[in-house]
């Protein structure tokens, strides 16, 4: 699928943190929906190009309930550091569009 639609479930979202995050704790995606509602979605660590550098999340019912632009940030703890990654944008199209 090249387009993401309102209500899609089972969609794999991979957020590349840009560096090795092996051993990171509390991997999550902070998501701001088009309405402004912010949620934290618990993710898992995932490899890309042989390095553990991504946070993976698979959408469930209700995650993409709104059409519009979602803003997504990686959130994790790595050693003594805890923080957020760059903001990514995810466009969700309305049904039947």
PDB file of C-alpha atoms in Angstrom:
ATOM      1  CA  UNK A   1       0.000   0.000   0.000  1.00  0.00           C
ATOM      2  CA  UNK A   2       1.348   3.395  -0.905  1.00  0.00           C
ATOM      3  CA  UNK A   3      -1.419   5.403   0.762  1.00  0.00           C
ATOM      4  CA  UNK A   4      -2.534   5.351   4.392  1.00  0.00           C
ATOM      5  CA  UNK A   5      -6.252   5.639   5.083  1.00  0.00           C
ATOM      6  CA  UNK A   6      -8.349   6.565   8.083  1.00  0.00           C
ATOM      7  CA  UNK A   7      -9.038   3.446  10.154  1.00  0.00           C
ATOM      8  CA  UNK A   8      -6.169   1.348   8.742  1.00  0.00           C
ATOM      9  CA  UNK A   9      -5.009  -1.380  11.128  1.00  0.00           C
ATOM     10  CA  UNK A  10      -1.968  -3.631  10.906  1.00  0.00           C
ATOM     11  CA  UNK A  11       0.124  -0.836   9.390  1.00  0.00           C
ATOM     12  CA  UNK A  12       3.782  -1.139  10.383  1.00  0.00           C
ATOM     13  CA  UNK A  13       5.306   2.197  11.340  1.00  0.00           C
ATOM     14  CA  UNK A  14       9.114   2.251  11.538  1.00  0.00           C
ATOM     15  CA  UNK A  15      10.756   5.385  12.897  1.00  0.00           C
ATOM     16  CA  UNK A  16      14.484   5.497  12.154  1.00  0.00           C
ATOM     17  CA  UNK A  17      16.394   7.072  15.038  1.00  0.00           C
ATOM     18  CA  UNK A  18      19.508   7.517  12.884  1.00  0.00           C
ATOM     19  CA  UNK A  19      21.892   5.732  15.266  1.00  0.00           C
ATOM     20  CA  UNK A  20      22.316   2.431  17.091  1.00  0.00           C
ATOM     21  CA  UNK A  21      19.728   2.198  19.887  1.00  0.00           C
ATOM     22  CA  UNK A  22      20.567  -1.337  21.021  1.00  0.00           C
ATOM     23  CA  UNK A  23      19.633  -1.703  24.681  1.00  0.00           C
ATOM     24  CA  UNK A  24      17.275   1.275  24.691  1.00  0.00           C
ATOM     25  CA  UNK A  25      14.503   1.152  27.275  1.00  0.00           C
ATOM     26  CA  UNK A  26      10.901   2.316  26.965  1.00  0.00           C
ATOM     27  CA  UNK A  27      10.812   2.646  23.166  1.00  0.00           C
ATOM     28  CA  UNK A  28       7.640   4.460  22.168  1.00  0.00           C
ATOM     29  CA  UNK A  29       6.165   6.727  19.546  1.00  0.00           C
ATOM     30  CA  UNK A  30       4.638   9.990  20.679  1.00  0.00           C
ATOM     31  CA  UNK A  31       1.849  10.758  18.244  1.00  0.00           C
ATOM     32  CA  UNK A  32      -0.097  13.994  17.835  1.00  0.00           C
ATOM     33  CA  UNK A  33      -3.306  13.444  15.864  1.00  0.00           C
ATOM     34  CA  UNK A  34      -4.713  16.130  13.552  1.00  0.00           C
ATOM     35  CA  UNK A  35      -7.084  17.225  16.366  1.00  0.00           C
ATOM     36  CA  UNK A  36      -4.092  17.884  18.651  1.00  0.00           C
ATOM     37  CA  UNK A  37      -4.610  14.859  20.890  1.00  0.00           C
ATOM     38  CA  UNK A  38      -1.262  13.365  21.970  1.00  0.00           C
ATOM     39  CA  UNK A  39      -0.770   9.664  22.711  1.00  0.00           C
ATOM     40  CA  UNK A  40       2.209   7.500  23.596  1.00  0.00           C
ATOM     41  CA  UNK A  41       2.278   4.172  21.739  1.00  0.00           C
ATOM     42  CA  UNK A  42       4.591   1.488  23.147  1.00  0.00           C
ATOM     43  CA  UNK A  43       6.940   0.268  20.443  1.00  0.00           C
ATOM     44  CA  UNK A  44       9.649  -2.311  20.020  1.00  0.00           C
ATOM     45  CA  UNK A  45      13.245  -2.001  18.818  1.00  0.00           C
ATOM     46  CA  UNK A  46      13.833  -3.013  15.204  1.00  0.00           C
ATOM     47  CA  UNK A  47      16.851  -3.412  12.929  1.00  0.00           C
ATOM     48  CA  UNK A  48      17.523  -1.567   9.683  1.00  0.00           C
ATOM     49  CA  UNK A  49      20.612  -2.171   7.560  1.00  0.00           C
ATOM     50  CA  UNK A  50      21.963  -4.545  10.220  1.00  0.00           C
ATOM     51  CA  UNK A  51      21.744  -2.038  13.094  1.00  0.00           C
ATOM     52  CA  UNK A  52      19.102  -1.712  15.774  1.00  0.00           C
ATOM     53  CA  UNK A  53      18.132   1.859  14.941  1.00  0.00           C
ATOM     54  CA  UNK A  54      14.331   1.924  14.614  1.00  0.00           C
ATOM     55  CA  UNK A  55      11.263   1.914  16.799  1.00  0.00           C
ATOM     56  CA  UNK A  56       8.497  -0.281  15.389  1.00  0.00           C
ATOM     57  CA  UNK A  57       4.773   0.007  16.030  1.00  0.00           C
ATOM     58  CA  UNK A  58       1.846  -1.753  14.333  1.00  0.00           C
ATOM     59  CA  UNK A  59      -1.416   0.190  14.270  1.00  0.00           C
ATOM     60  CA  UNK A  60      -4.482  -1.083  16.085  1.00  0.00           C
ATOM     61  CA  UNK A  61      -8.153  -0.139  15.868  1.00  0.00           C
ATOM     62  CA  UNK A  62      -8.587   3.528  16.782  1.00  0.00           C
ATOM     63  CA  UNK A  63      -4.948   4.573  16.213  1.00  0.00           C
ATOM     64  CA  UNK A  64      -5.681   6.281  12.877  1.00  0.00           C
ATOM     65  CA  UNK A  65      -9.255   7.371  13.571  1.00  0.00           C
ATOM     66  CA  UNK A  66      -8.772  10.856  12.095  1.00  0.00           C
ATOM     67  CA  UNK A  67      -7.856  11.905   8.581  1.00  0.00           C
ATOM     68  CA  UNK A  68      -5.105  14.513   8.295  1.00  0.00           C
ATOM     69  CA  UNK A  69      -1.451  14.952   9.213  1.00  0.00           C
ATOM     70  CA  UNK A  70      -0.149  13.086  12.257  1.00  0.00           C
ATOM     71  CA  UNK A  71       3.121  14.128  13.857  1.00  0.00           C
ATOM     72  CA  UNK A  72       5.301  11.337  15.244  1.00  0.00           C
ATOM     73  CA  UNK A  73       8.402  11.427  17.486  1.00  0.00           C
ATOM     74  CA  UNK A  74      10.550   8.575  18.742  1.00  0.00           C
ATOM     75  CA  UNK A  75      10.856   8.461  22.527  1.00  0.00           C
ATOM     76  CA  UNK A  76      13.341   6.285  24.414  1.00  0.00           C
ATOM     77  CA  UNK A  77      15.909   5.984  27.165  1.00  0.00           C
ATOM     78  CA  UNK A  78      19.473   5.010  26.276  1.00  0.00           C
ATOM     79  CA  UNK A  79      21.877   4.814  29.190  1.00  0.00           C
ATOM     80  CA  UNK A  80      21.652   8.078  31.114  1.00  0.00           C
ATOM     81  CA  UNK A  81      19.972   9.854  28.182  1.00  0.00           C
ATOM     82  CA  UNK A  82      16.226  10.074  27.806  1.00  0.00           C
ATOM     83  CA  UNK A  83      14.510  12.080  25.114  1.00  0.00           C
ATOM     84  CA  UNK A  84      12.821  12.508  21.757  1.00  0.00           C
ATOM     85  CA  UNK A  85      13.795  12.270  18.111  1.00  0.00           C
ATOM     86  CA  UNK A  86      12.985  14.531  15.161  1.00  0.00           C
ATOM     87  CA  UNK A  87       9.345  15.007  14.270  1.00  0.00           C
ATOM     88  CA  UNK A  88       8.108  12.989  11.304  1.00  0.00           C
ATOM     89  CA  UNK A  89       4.816  13.514   9.485  1.00  0.00           C
ATOM     90  CA  UNK A  90       2.345  10.841   8.494  1.00  0.00           C
ATOM     91  CA  UNK A  91      -0.528  11.797   6.177  1.00  0.00           C
ATOM     92  CA  UNK A  92      -3.714   9.798   6.649  1.00  0.00           C
ATOM     93  CA  UNK A  93      -6.277  10.163   3.896  1.00  0.00           C
ATOM     94  CA  UNK A  94     -10.017  10.095   4.461  1.00  0.00           C
ATOM     95  CA  UNK A  95     -11.855   6.933   3.440  1.00  0.00           C
ATOM     96  CA  UNK A  96     -13.009   6.793  -0.171  1.00  0.00           C
ATOM     97  CA  UNK A  97     -10.589   9.529  -1.182  1.00  0.00           C
TER      98      UNK A  97
END
